[in-house]
Tab-separated table of C-alpha atoms in Angstrom:
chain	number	residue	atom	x	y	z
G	2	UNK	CA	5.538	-65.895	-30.739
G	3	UNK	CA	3.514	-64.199	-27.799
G	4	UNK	CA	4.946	-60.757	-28.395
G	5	UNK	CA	4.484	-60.678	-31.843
G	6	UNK	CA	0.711	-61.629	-31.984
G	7	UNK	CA	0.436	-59.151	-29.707
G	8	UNK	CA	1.739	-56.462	-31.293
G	9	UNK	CA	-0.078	-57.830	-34.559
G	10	UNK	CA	-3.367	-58.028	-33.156
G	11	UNK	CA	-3.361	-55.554	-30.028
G	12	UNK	CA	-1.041	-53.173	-31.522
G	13	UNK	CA	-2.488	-50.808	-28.707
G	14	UNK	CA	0.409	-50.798	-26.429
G	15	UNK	CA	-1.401	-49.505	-23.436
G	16	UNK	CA	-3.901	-52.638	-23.615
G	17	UNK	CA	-3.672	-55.336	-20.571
G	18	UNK	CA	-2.730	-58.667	-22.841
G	19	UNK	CA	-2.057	-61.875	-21.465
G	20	UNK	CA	-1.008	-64.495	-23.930
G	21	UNK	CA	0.780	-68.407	-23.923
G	22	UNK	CA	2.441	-70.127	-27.294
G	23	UNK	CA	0.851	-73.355	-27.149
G	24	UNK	CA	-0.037	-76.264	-30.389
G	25	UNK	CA	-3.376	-77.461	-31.566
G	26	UNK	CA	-3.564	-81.531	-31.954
G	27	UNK	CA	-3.177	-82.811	-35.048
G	28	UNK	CA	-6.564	-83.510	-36.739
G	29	UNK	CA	-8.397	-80.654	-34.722
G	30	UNK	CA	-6.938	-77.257	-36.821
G	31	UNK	CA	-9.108	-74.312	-36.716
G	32	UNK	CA	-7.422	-73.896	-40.498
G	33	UNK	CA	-10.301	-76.071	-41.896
G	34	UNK	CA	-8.926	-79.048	-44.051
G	35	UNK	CA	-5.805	-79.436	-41.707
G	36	UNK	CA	-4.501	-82.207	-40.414
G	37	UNK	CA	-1.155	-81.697	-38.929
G	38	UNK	CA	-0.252	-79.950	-35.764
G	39	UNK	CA	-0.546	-75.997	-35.677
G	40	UNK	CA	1.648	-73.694	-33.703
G	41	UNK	CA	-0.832	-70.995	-31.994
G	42	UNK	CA	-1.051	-68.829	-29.425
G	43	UNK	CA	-4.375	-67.814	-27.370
G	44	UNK	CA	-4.170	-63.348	-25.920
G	45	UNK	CA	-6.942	-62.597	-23.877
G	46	UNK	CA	-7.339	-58.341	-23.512
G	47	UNK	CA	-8.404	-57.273	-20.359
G	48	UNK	CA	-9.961	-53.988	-21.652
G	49	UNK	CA	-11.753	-55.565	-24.654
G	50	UNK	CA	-12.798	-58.148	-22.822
G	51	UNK	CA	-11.711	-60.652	-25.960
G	52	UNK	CA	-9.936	-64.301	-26.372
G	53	UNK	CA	-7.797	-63.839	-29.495
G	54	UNK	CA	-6.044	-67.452	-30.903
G	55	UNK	CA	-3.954	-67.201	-33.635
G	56	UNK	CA	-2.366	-69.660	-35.439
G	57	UNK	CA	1.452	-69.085	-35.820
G	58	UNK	CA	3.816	-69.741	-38.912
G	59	UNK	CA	7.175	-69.968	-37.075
G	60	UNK	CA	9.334	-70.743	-40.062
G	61	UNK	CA	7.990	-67.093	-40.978
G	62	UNK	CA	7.398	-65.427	-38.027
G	63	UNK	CA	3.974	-64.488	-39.138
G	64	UNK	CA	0.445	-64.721	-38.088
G	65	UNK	CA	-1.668	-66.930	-40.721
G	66	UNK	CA	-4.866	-66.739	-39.451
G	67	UNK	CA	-7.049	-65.764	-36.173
G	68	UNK	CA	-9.813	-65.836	-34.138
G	69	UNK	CA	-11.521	-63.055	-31.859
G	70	UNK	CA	-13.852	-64.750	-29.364
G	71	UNK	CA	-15.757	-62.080	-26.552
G	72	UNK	CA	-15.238	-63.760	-23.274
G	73	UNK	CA	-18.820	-64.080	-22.273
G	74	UNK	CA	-18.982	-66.614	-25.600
G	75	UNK	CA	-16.029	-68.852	-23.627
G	76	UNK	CA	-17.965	-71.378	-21.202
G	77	UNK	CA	-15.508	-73.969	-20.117
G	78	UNK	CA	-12.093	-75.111	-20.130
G	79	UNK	CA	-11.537	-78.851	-19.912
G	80	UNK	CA	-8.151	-80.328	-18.714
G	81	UNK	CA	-7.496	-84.081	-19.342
G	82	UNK	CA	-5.831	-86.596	-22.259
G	83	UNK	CA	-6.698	-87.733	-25.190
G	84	UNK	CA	-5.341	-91.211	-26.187
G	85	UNK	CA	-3.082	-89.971	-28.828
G	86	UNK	CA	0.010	-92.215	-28.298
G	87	UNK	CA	3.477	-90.982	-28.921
G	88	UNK	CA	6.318	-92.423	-29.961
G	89	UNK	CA	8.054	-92.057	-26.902
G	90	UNK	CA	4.622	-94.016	-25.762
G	91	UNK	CA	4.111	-91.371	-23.295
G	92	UNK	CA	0.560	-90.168	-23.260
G	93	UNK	CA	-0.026	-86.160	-23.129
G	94	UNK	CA	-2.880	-83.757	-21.922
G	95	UNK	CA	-4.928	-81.134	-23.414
G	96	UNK	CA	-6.426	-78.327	-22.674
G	97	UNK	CA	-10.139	-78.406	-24.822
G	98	UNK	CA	-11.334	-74.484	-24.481
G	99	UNK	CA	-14.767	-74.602	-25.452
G	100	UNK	CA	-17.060	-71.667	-26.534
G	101	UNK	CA	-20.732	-71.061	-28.273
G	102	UNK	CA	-20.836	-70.598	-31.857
G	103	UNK	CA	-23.124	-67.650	-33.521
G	104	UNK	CA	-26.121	-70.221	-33.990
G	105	UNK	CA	-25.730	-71.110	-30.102
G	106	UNK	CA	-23.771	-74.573	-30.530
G	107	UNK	CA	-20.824	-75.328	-29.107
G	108	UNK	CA	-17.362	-75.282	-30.677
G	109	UNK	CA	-13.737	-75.711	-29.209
G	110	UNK	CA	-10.181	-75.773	-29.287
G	111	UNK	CA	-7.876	-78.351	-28.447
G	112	UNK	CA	-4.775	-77.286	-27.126
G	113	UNK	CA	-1.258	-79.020	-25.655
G	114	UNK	CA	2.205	-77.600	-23.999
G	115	UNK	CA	5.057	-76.985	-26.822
G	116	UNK	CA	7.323	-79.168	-25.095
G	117	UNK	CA	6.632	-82.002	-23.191
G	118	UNK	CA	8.765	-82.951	-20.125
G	119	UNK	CA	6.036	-85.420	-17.850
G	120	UNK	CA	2.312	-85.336	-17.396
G	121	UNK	CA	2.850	-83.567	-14.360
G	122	UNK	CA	4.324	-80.445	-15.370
G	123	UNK	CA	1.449	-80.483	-18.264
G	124	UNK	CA	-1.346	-80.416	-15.849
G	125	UNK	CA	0.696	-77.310	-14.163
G	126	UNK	CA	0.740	-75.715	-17.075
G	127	UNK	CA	-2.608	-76.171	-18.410
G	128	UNK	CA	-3.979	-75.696	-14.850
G	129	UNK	CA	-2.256	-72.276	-14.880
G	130	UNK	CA	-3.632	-71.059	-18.229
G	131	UNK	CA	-7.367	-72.129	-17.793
G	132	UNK	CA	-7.052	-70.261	-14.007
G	133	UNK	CA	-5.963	-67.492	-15.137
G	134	UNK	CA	-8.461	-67.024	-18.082
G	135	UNK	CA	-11.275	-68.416	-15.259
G	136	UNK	CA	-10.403	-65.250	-13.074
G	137	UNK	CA	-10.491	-63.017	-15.833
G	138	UNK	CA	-13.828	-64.219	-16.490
G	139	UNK	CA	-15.785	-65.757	-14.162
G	140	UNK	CA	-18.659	-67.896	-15.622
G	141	UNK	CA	-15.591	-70.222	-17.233
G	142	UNK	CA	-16.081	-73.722	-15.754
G	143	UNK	CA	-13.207	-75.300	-15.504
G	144	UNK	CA	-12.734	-79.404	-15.287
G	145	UNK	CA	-10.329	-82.342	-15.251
G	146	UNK	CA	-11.522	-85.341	-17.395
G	147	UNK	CA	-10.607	-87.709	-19.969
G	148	UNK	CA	-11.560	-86.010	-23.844
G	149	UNK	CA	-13.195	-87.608	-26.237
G	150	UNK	CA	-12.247	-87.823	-29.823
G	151	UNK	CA	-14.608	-86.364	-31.667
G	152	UNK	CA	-13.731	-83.498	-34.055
G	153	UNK	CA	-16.601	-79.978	-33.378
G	154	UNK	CA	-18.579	-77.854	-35.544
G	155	UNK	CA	-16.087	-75.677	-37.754
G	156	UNK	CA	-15.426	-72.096	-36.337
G	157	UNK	CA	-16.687	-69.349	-37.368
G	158	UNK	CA	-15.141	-65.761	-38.145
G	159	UNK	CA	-11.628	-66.850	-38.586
G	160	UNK	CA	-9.437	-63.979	-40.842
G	161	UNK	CA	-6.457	-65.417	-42.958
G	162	UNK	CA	-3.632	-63.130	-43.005
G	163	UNK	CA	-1.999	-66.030	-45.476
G	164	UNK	CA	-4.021	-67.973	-47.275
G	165	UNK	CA	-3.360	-72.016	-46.357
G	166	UNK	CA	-2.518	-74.603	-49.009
G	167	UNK	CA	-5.693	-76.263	-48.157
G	168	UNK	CA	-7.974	-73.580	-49.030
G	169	UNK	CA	-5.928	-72.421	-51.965
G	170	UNK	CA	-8.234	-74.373	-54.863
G	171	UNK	CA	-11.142	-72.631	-53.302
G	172	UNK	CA	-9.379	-69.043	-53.807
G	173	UNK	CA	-8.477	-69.996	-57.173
G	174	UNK	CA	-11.763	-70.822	-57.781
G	175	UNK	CA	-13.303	-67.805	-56.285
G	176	UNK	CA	-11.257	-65.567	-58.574
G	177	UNK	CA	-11.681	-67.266	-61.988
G	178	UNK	CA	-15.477	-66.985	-61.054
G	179	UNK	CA	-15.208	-63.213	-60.212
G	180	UNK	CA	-13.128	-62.984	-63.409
G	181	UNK	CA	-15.741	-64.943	-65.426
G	182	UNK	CA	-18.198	-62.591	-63.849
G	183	UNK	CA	-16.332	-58.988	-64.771
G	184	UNK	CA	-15.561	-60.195	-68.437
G	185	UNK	CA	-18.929	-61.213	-69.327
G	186	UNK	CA	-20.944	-58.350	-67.194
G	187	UNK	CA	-24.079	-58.123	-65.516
G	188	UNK	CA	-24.985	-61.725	-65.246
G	189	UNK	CA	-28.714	-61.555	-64.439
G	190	UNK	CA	-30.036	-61.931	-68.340
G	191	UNK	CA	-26.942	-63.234	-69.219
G	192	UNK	CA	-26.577	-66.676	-71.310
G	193	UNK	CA	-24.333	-69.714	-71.346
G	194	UNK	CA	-21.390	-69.116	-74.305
G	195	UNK	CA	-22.835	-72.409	-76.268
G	196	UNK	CA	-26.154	-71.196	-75.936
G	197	UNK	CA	-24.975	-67.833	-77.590
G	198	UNK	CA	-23.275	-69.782	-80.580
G	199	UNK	CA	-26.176	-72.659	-81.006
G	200	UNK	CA	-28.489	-68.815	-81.339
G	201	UNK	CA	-26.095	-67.267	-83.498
G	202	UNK	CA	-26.029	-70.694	-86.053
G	203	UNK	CA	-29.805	-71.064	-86.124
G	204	UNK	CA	-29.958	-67.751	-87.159
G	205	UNK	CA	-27.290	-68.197	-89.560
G	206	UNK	CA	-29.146	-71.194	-91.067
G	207	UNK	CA	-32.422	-68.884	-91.362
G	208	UNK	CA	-30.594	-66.566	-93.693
G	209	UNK	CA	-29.096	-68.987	-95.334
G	210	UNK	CA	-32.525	-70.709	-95.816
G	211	UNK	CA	-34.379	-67.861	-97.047
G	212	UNK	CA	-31.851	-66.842	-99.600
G	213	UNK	CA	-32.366	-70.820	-101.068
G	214	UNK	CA	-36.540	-70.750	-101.400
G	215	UNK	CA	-37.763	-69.392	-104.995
G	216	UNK	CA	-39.113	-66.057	-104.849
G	217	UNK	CA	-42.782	-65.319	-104.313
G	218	UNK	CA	-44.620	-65.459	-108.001
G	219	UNK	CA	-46.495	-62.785	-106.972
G	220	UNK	CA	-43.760	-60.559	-105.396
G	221	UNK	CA	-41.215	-58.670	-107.676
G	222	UNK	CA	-37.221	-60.900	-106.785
G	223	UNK	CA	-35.200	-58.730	-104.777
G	224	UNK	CA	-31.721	-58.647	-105.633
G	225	UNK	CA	-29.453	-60.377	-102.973
């Protein structure tokens, strides 16, 4: 999964990239209208000093969608669980990577191991990733404690590659509207297709009207 984001997204072979395959919770997507579990993986580039997460269709082996995020924008990493119960009723911890939107508010990512083994090796593992990306940039605050529940603002900037099933009405929508748009022309004086008809019937009714009333007694009757 790593290697191929890479060479999707840095395709720059000569680029320092550092990248993990990790999943986003259920119920926290960055594919807006999601709510199952999404297999990602976060690069950081040395060189362009960037965070790139990407969220990974491994049935595919395809990138659906990503993210570029400049480091400076990433301002802590947050290491702790969440109360999401399993069914093995074994508790798990995430990694919450949170950075500042375009309008200055904050907006994250909440992350967890592929496979779980024990809370322990979790922590390790989460430890490892949010040291590593605290090195490469050094104003990333990094924490251990409990995260809350609550779901942040959407992101911003994401590129689909595929387009997801939740979004699809919306693109279906988009294109009859651009198709509406093309067919009927420039829609600044444009009108409404019953408006056109209800004109084209009064008008209709006009002629019809003035071919009914008696000719003027003072006029000469032109023929019809």
């Amino acid at each position: 999964m790593v290697q191929l984001c890479r060479e999707e997204l840095f395709p720059t072979k000569t680029l320092t990239v550092v990248g993990w395959a990790l999943v986003e919770a259920a119920g926290y997507s960055f594919v807006e209208g999601s709510r199952k579990e999404e297999d990602c993986v976060v690069l950081q580039c040395r060189e362009q000093n960037q965070l790139c997460i990407a969220s990974y269709n491994v049935e595919d082996d395809q990138v659906n969608c990503f993210i570029r995020i400049p480091m400076e924008k990433v301002k802590k990493i947050v290491i702790g669980p969440l109360g999401t119960i399993l069914r093995s009723s074994q508790k798990r911890l995430h990694m919450r990577l949170y950075y500042t939107l375009m309008d200055s508010r904050q907006c994250y990512f909440t992350l967890k191991t592929v496979n779980f083994t024990s809370m322990e090796e979790d922590r390790d593992i989460l430890l490892s990733i949010a040291r590593t990306l605290s090195s490469i940039c050094t104003n990333i605050l990094v924490q251990e404690q409990k995260l809350t529940k609550k779901k942040g603002p959407v992101h911003q900037g994401v590129i689909y590659l595929v387009m997801p099933k939740e979004l699809a009405w919306e693109e279906t929508l988009l294109s009859r509207t651009n198709k509406a748009k093309e067919e009927g022309g420039d829609g600044g004086d444009s009108v409404e297709e019953g408006e056109m008809w209800e004109e084209e019937e009064e008008e209709e009714d006009e002629r019809e009207q003035s071919l009914s009333m008696p000719a003027s007694p003072t006029l000469p009757k032109r023929p019809v």
